Structure formats: structure tokens, C-alpha cells
Amino acid sequence: MRKKIIAGNWKMNKVLSEADQFIEEVVGKTPNDDKVEAIICAPFIFLSSLVEKAKGSNVKIGAQNMHYEENGAFTGEVSPVMLKDLGVTHVVIGHSERREYFAETDELVNKKAHAAFKHELTPIVCVGETLEQREANETMNHVENQVTKALTELTDDQVANTIIAYEPIWAIGTGKTASSEDANEVCTHIRNVIKNITNESTAEKVVIQYGGSVKPANVDELLAQSDIDGALVGGASLEPASFLTLVEAGTK
Ligand code: 13P
């Protein structure tokens, strides 16, 4: 039985005092249940404080991006070594906003996935199609291509420990959610792609999240699907009460 993983992706929101207030309100209130894991993926400058405040709780702290190199002349970048040293456990890789606005490619996503495992960080690898691709019936091929490239030359064990977030771009921040059946169909396809790259037992272990306008009102239906094992949540992860409701849904 796969664990449900609910991850908040705060994107470029909050200031430090607001981040601290959020974590103080959430710590101790997440369910103490092996069935669900809660992660907050925050801007780099909040990570140190959030890790400190979340210590001893079951809330994990993740980054939203990183460079794949360990150190060097890469002005403005943050390395996996730095994240690991802080106590960060997860890192979002290849979010569609990074692919679109910062020209991240599948090859870069793959390098970052390798770097994450090298430094014992769990990558949350994002994939998903645009509205044009969905309307042209290219969703399955596009997602297959992204998943295959992102996972290139990872070991089966690393693949099993990768979190994949299927986020249809047209559903992000728009209030439009993919129907739970449509979302599940793509997540099932992703699991089959992983099975073809590795094997059935590895594919069965991979946590596949759905992301795109997930909120308390639709989370139960999404999590009830056979191949949706959690959610990567933007807007609805910014308020403690809403985030806690989403995490609680993972215990059902
Ligand atoms: P929203 O939940 O705000 O649609 O954002 C989804 C997302 O991009 C999470 O990574």
C-alpha cells in the first residue's frame, strides 16, 4: 500500500514572519499516521527557519528548485549540498513554471534528479501537458516523454523513491481541475511507463501526485483514484487550515 503524500508548493509567496507563523500553526496538528506524509516546499530563504521549527514533527520541508552542481561559480543558485546540510528532505524538480519561465529542459531535470539522489534528497519531478497538447491528444505521449527523460539512468531503487507530480498546466492556478478520472488515466499511464522502464514492483512503489487547483472540496475524490497517491498543491497550501484539511484527506 503506497503512502499518500501531500506537498504544499508555496511558489513565490509569503515573507519570513508569515512562513514561521504558518509552520507554528501546523506543527503538532498533522495526523500522526503512517498513511500520509506532509511536506512544505518553500522559497529558499525560509528553509532554515522552517526546518528548525518543524523539528520533531512529522512535517517535512522541501525546496522548490536547486542546481545540480555541488558548488562553484553559479551566481544566484543553490546546491543540493546546501539543502541537505540545512535538513531539507525533498526538492521539486521541473515544475512547469520553471520549464516555461526559466527554460528548464528534460535533460536539466534528469541532471537534477541524479543530483538529488546523490545527496539523499527526494525529488518531486513535475510533468504535465499544455491545453494545446491536451486538445491535440498529445497528453499521453508528452507525459511519457517527460517521465522517460527525467528518469534516465536512475537505478530501479532511485526510481521507486522518486515522487512524480502530474500537473496539467491548464489546471494550475486556474481553478480548473482535471476530472478525477482524467487525472487518474494519466497517472495510470505514468505508472505503466515506469513499469516499462523498470519493472512492475518498482512501478508499484512510485508515489504519483496530482497537482492543479487541488483544494479541500476536490481532494477526496482525487485521492480515491487508483493511481493518485497524493497532491502537489499551490494556492490551497498557503493557509494552515486548508493545508491541514488536505493532509487529513490522505488518511481516509
Ligand atoms: P495550484 O494548486 O495553485 O493550482 O498550483 C498547482 C501547482 O503548480 C503546484 O505545484
PDB file of N, CA and C and ligand atoms in Angstrom, residues 7-11 92 95-97 124 126 165 167-176 209-215 231-238 246, ligand 1:
ATOM      1  N   ALA A   7       1.960  17.584  -0.598  1.00  0.00           N
ATOM      2  CA  ALA A   7       3.032  18.575  -0.573  1.00  0.00           C
ATOM      3  C   ALA A   7       2.478  19.938  -0.950  1.00  0.00           C
ATOM      4  N   GLY A   8       2.779  20.914  -0.124  1.00  0.00           N
ATOM      5  CA  GLY A   8       2.422  22.291  -0.455  1.00  0.00           C
ATOM      6  C   GLY A   8       3.570  22.905  -1.243  1.00  0.00           C
ATOM      7  N   ASN A   9       3.248  23.557  -2.343  1.00  0.00           N
ATOM      8  CA  ASN A   9       4.255  24.310  -3.100  1.00  0.00           C
ATOM      9  C   ASN A   9       3.868  25.773  -2.978  1.00  0.00           C
ATOM     10  N   TRP A  10       4.572  26.470  -2.122  1.00  0.00           N
ATOM     11  CA  TRP A  10       4.208  27.872  -1.857  1.00  0.00           C
ATOM     12  C   TRP A  10       4.556  28.804  -3.006  1.00  0.00           C
ATOM     13  N   LYS A  11       5.383  28.346  -3.936  1.00  0.00           N
ATOM     14  CA  LYS A  11       5.843  29.207  -5.035  1.00  0.00           C
ATOM     15  C   LYS A  11       6.472  30.479  -4.434  1.00  0.00           C
ATOM     16  N   VAL A  92      11.450  19.988  -5.317  1.00  0.00           N
ATOM     17  CA  VAL A  92      10.626  19.982  -6.527  1.00  0.00           C
ATOM     18  C   VAL A  92      11.549  20.208  -7.725  1.00  0.00           C
ATOM     19  N   HIS A  95       9.262  21.888 -12.274  1.00  0.00           N
ATOM     20  CA  HIS A  95       7.904  22.442 -12.241  1.00  0.00           C
ATOM     21  C   HIS A  95       7.629  23.155 -13.567  1.00  0.00           C
ATOM     22  N   SER A  96       6.392  23.122 -14.017  1.00  0.00           N
ATOM     23  CA  SER A  96       6.095  23.711 -15.333  1.00  0.00           C
ATOM     24  C   SER A  96       6.435  25.201 -15.378  1.00  0.00           C
ATOM     25  N   GLU A  97       6.345  25.873 -14.206  1.00  0.00           N
ATOM     26  CA  GLU A  97       6.717  27.299 -14.198  1.00  0.00           C
ATOM     27  C   GLU A  97       8.216  27.471 -14.417  1.00  0.00           C
ATOM     28  N   ILE A 124      10.769  15.558  -6.294  1.00  0.00           N
ATOM     29  CA  ILE A 124       9.360  15.562  -6.730  1.00  0.00           C
ATOM     30  C   ILE A 124       9.408  16.073  -8.168  1.00  0.00           C
ATOM     31  N   CYS A 126       8.055  17.060 -11.688  1.00  0.00           N
ATOM     32  CA  CYS A 126       6.775  17.506 -12.243  1.00  0.00           C
ATOM     33  C   CYS A 126       6.709  17.282 -13.750  1.00  0.00           C
ATOM     34  N   ALA A 165       4.914  14.207  -9.902  1.00  0.00           N
ATOM     35  CA  ALA A 165       3.709  15.040  -9.776  1.00  0.00           C
ATOM     36  C   ALA A 165       3.170  15.298 -11.180  1.00  0.00           C
ATOM     37  N   GLU A 167       0.973  17.381 -13.234  1.00  0.00           N
ATOM     38  CA  GLU A 167       0.289  18.669 -13.135  1.00  0.00           C
ATOM     39  C   GLU A 167      -0.054  19.178 -14.536  1.00  0.00           C
ATOM     40  N   PRO A 168      -1.292  18.967 -14.983  1.00  0.00           N
ATOM     41  CA  PRO A 168      -1.668  19.544 -16.276  1.00  0.00           C
ATOM     42  C   PRO A 168      -1.576  21.067 -16.186  1.00  0.00           C
ATOM     43  N   ILE A 169      -0.829  21.663 -17.089  1.00  0.00           N
ATOM     44  CA  ILE A 169      -0.514  23.095 -16.968  1.00  0.00           C
ATOM     45  C   ILE A 169      -1.787  23.951 -16.987  1.00  0.00           C
ATOM     46  N   TRP A 170      -2.772  23.527 -17.756  1.00  0.00           N
ATOM     47  CA  TRP A 170      -4.008  24.291 -17.875  1.00  0.00           C
ATOM     48  C   TRP A 170      -4.826  24.268 -16.577  1.00  0.00           C
ATOM     49  N   ALA A 171      -4.461  23.406 -15.645  1.00  0.00           N
ATOM     50  CA  ALA A 171      -5.209  23.320 -14.379  1.00  0.00           C
ATOM     51  C   ALA A 171      -4.499  24.039 -13.234  1.00  0.00           C
ATOM     52  N   ILE A 172      -3.302  24.572 -13.511  1.00  0.00           N
ATOM     53  CA  ILE A 172      -2.524  25.198 -12.433  1.00  0.00           C
ATOM     54  C   ILE A 172      -2.972  26.638 -12.215  1.00  0.00           C
ATOM     55  N   GLY A 173      -3.447  26.900 -11.012  1.00  0.00           N
ATOM     56  CA  GLY A 173      -3.803  28.265 -10.630  1.00  0.00           C
ATOM     57  C   GLY A 173      -4.986  28.835 -11.396  1.00  0.00           C
ATOM     58  N   THR A 174      -5.726  27.972 -12.083  1.00  0.00           N
ATOM     59  CA  THR A 174      -6.822  28.448 -12.923  1.00  0.00           C
ATOM     60  C   THR A 174      -8.182  28.161 -12.307  1.00  0.00           C
ATOM     61  N   GLY A 175      -8.174  27.313 -11.252  1.00  0.00           N
ATOM     62  CA  GLY A 175      -9.450  26.882 -10.678  1.00  0.00           C
ATOM     63  C   GLY A 175     -10.027  25.706 -11.448  1.00  0.00           C
ATOM     64  N   LYS A 176      -9.435  25.384 -12.610  1.00  0.00           N
ATOM     65  CA  LYS A 176      -9.908  24.223 -13.387  1.00  0.00           C
ATOM     66  C   LYS A 176      -9.137  23.000 -12.932  1.00  0.00           C
ATOM     67  N   GLN A 209       1.634  11.978  -7.608  1.00  0.00           N
ATOM     68  CA  GLN A 209       0.708  13.004  -7.123  1.00  0.00           C
ATOM     69  C   GLN A 209      -0.009  13.650  -8.305  1.00  0.00           C
ATOM     70  N   TYR A 210      -1.178  14.210  -8.000  1.00  0.00           N
ATOM     71  CA  TYR A 210      -1.846  15.083  -8.964  1.00  0.00           C
ATOM     72  C   TYR A 210      -1.683  16.518  -8.455  1.00  0.00           C
ATOM     73  N   GLY A 211      -1.515  17.457  -9.364  1.00  0.00           N
ATOM     74  CA  GLY A 211      -1.470  18.858  -8.971  1.00  0.00           C
ATOM     75  C   GLY A 211      -2.201  19.718  -9.986  1.00  0.00           C
ATOM     76  N   GLY A 212      -2.842  20.775  -9.511  1.00  0.00           N
ATOM     77  CA  GLY A 212      -3.591  21.684 -10.394  1.00  0.00           C
ATOM     78  C   GLY A 212      -4.929  21.978  -9.768  1.00  0.00           C
ATOM     79  N   SER A 213      -4.985  23.111  -9.040  1.00  0.00           N
ATOM     80  CA  SER A 213      -6.223  23.541  -8.379  1.00  0.00           C
ATOM     81  C   SER A 213      -6.798  22.503  -7.411  1.00  0.00           C
ATOM     82  N   VAL A 214      -5.911  21.772  -6.727  1.00  0.00           N
ATOM     83  CA  VAL A 214      -6.387  20.866  -5.664  1.00  0.00           C
ATOM     84  C   VAL A 214      -6.809  21.726  -4.477  1.00  0.00           C
ATOM     85  N   LYS A 215      -7.951  21.398  -3.900  1.00  0.00           N
ATOM     86  CA  LYS A 215      -8.448  22.143  -2.732  1.00  0.00           C
ATOM     87  C   LYS A 215      -9.265  21.200  -1.853  1.00  0.00           C
ATOM     88  N   ALA A 231      -1.023  14.808  -3.521  1.00  0.00           N
ATOM     89  CA  ALA A 231      -1.265  16.044  -4.262  1.00  0.00           C
ATOM     90  C   ALA A 231      -0.104  17.009  -4.069  1.00  0.00           C
ATOM     91  N   LEU A 232       0.182  17.749  -5.124  1.00  0.00           N
ATOM     92  CA  LEU A 232       1.111  18.878  -5.046  1.00  0.00           C
ATOM     93  C   LEU A 232       0.242  20.117  -5.189  1.00  0.00           C
ATOM     94  N   VAL A 233       0.232  20.932  -4.141  1.00  0.00           N
ATOM     95  CA  VAL A 233      -0.799  21.957  -4.022  1.00  0.00           C
ATOM     96  C   VAL A 233      -0.187  23.345  -3.930  1.00  0.00           C
ATOM     97  N   GLY A 234      -0.634  24.239  -4.781  1.00  0.00           N
ATOM     98  CA  GLY A 234      -0.172  25.623  -4.724  1.00  0.00           C
ATOM     99  C   GLY A 234      -1.050  26.448  -3.800  1.00  0.00           C
ATOM    100  N   GLY A 235      -1.999  27.167  -4.384  1.00  0.00           N
ATOM    101  CA  GLY A 235      -2.830  28.129  -3.654  1.00  0.00           C
ATOM    102  C   GLY A 235      -3.424  27.613  -2.349  1.00  0.00           C
ATOM    103  N   ALA A 236      -3.962  26.401  -2.372  1.00  0.00           N
ATOM    104  CA  ALA A 236      -4.656  25.885  -1.177  1.00  0.00           C
ATOM    105  C   ALA A 236      -3.694  25.389  -0.097  1.00  0.00           C
ATOM    106  N   SER A 237      -2.379  25.527  -0.337  1.00  0.00           N
ATOM    107  CA  SER A 237      -1.431  25.128   0.715  1.00  0.00           C
ATOM    108  C   SER A 237      -0.942  26.335   1.513  1.00  0.00           C
ATOM    109  N   LEU A 238      -1.441  27.514   1.168  1.00  0.00           N
ATOM    110  CA  LEU A 238      -0.903  28.729   1.794  1.00  0.00           C
ATOM    111  C   LEU A 238      -1.521  29.033   3.155  1.00  0.00           C
ATOM    112  N   LEU A 246      -6.255  19.144   3.717  1.00  0.00           N
ATOM    113  CA  LEU A 246      -5.741  18.328   2.609  1.00  0.00           C
ATOM    114  C   LEU A 246      -4.933  17.146   3.138  1.00  0.00           C
TER     115      LEU A 246
HETATM  116  P1  13P B   1      -2.437  25.441  -7.722  1.00  0.00           P
HETATM  117  O1  13P B   1      -2.786  24.404  -6.668  1.00  0.00           O
HETATM  118  O2  13P B   1      -2.404  26.818  -7.198  1.00  0.00           O
HETATM  119  O3  13P B   1      -3.243  25.251  -8.969  1.00  0.00           O
HETATM  120  O4  13P B   1      -0.891  25.119  -8.135  1.00  0.00           O
HETATM  121  C1  13P B   1      -0.558  23.834  -8.526  1.00  0.00           C
HETATM  122  C2  13P B   1       0.912  23.731  -8.607  1.00  0.00           C
HETATM  123  O5  13P B   1       1.517  24.235  -9.542  1.00  0.00           O
HETATM  124  C3  13P B   1       1.622  23.047  -7.527  1.00  0.00           C
HETATM  125  O6  13P B   1       2.951  22.814  -7.868  1.00  0.00           O
END
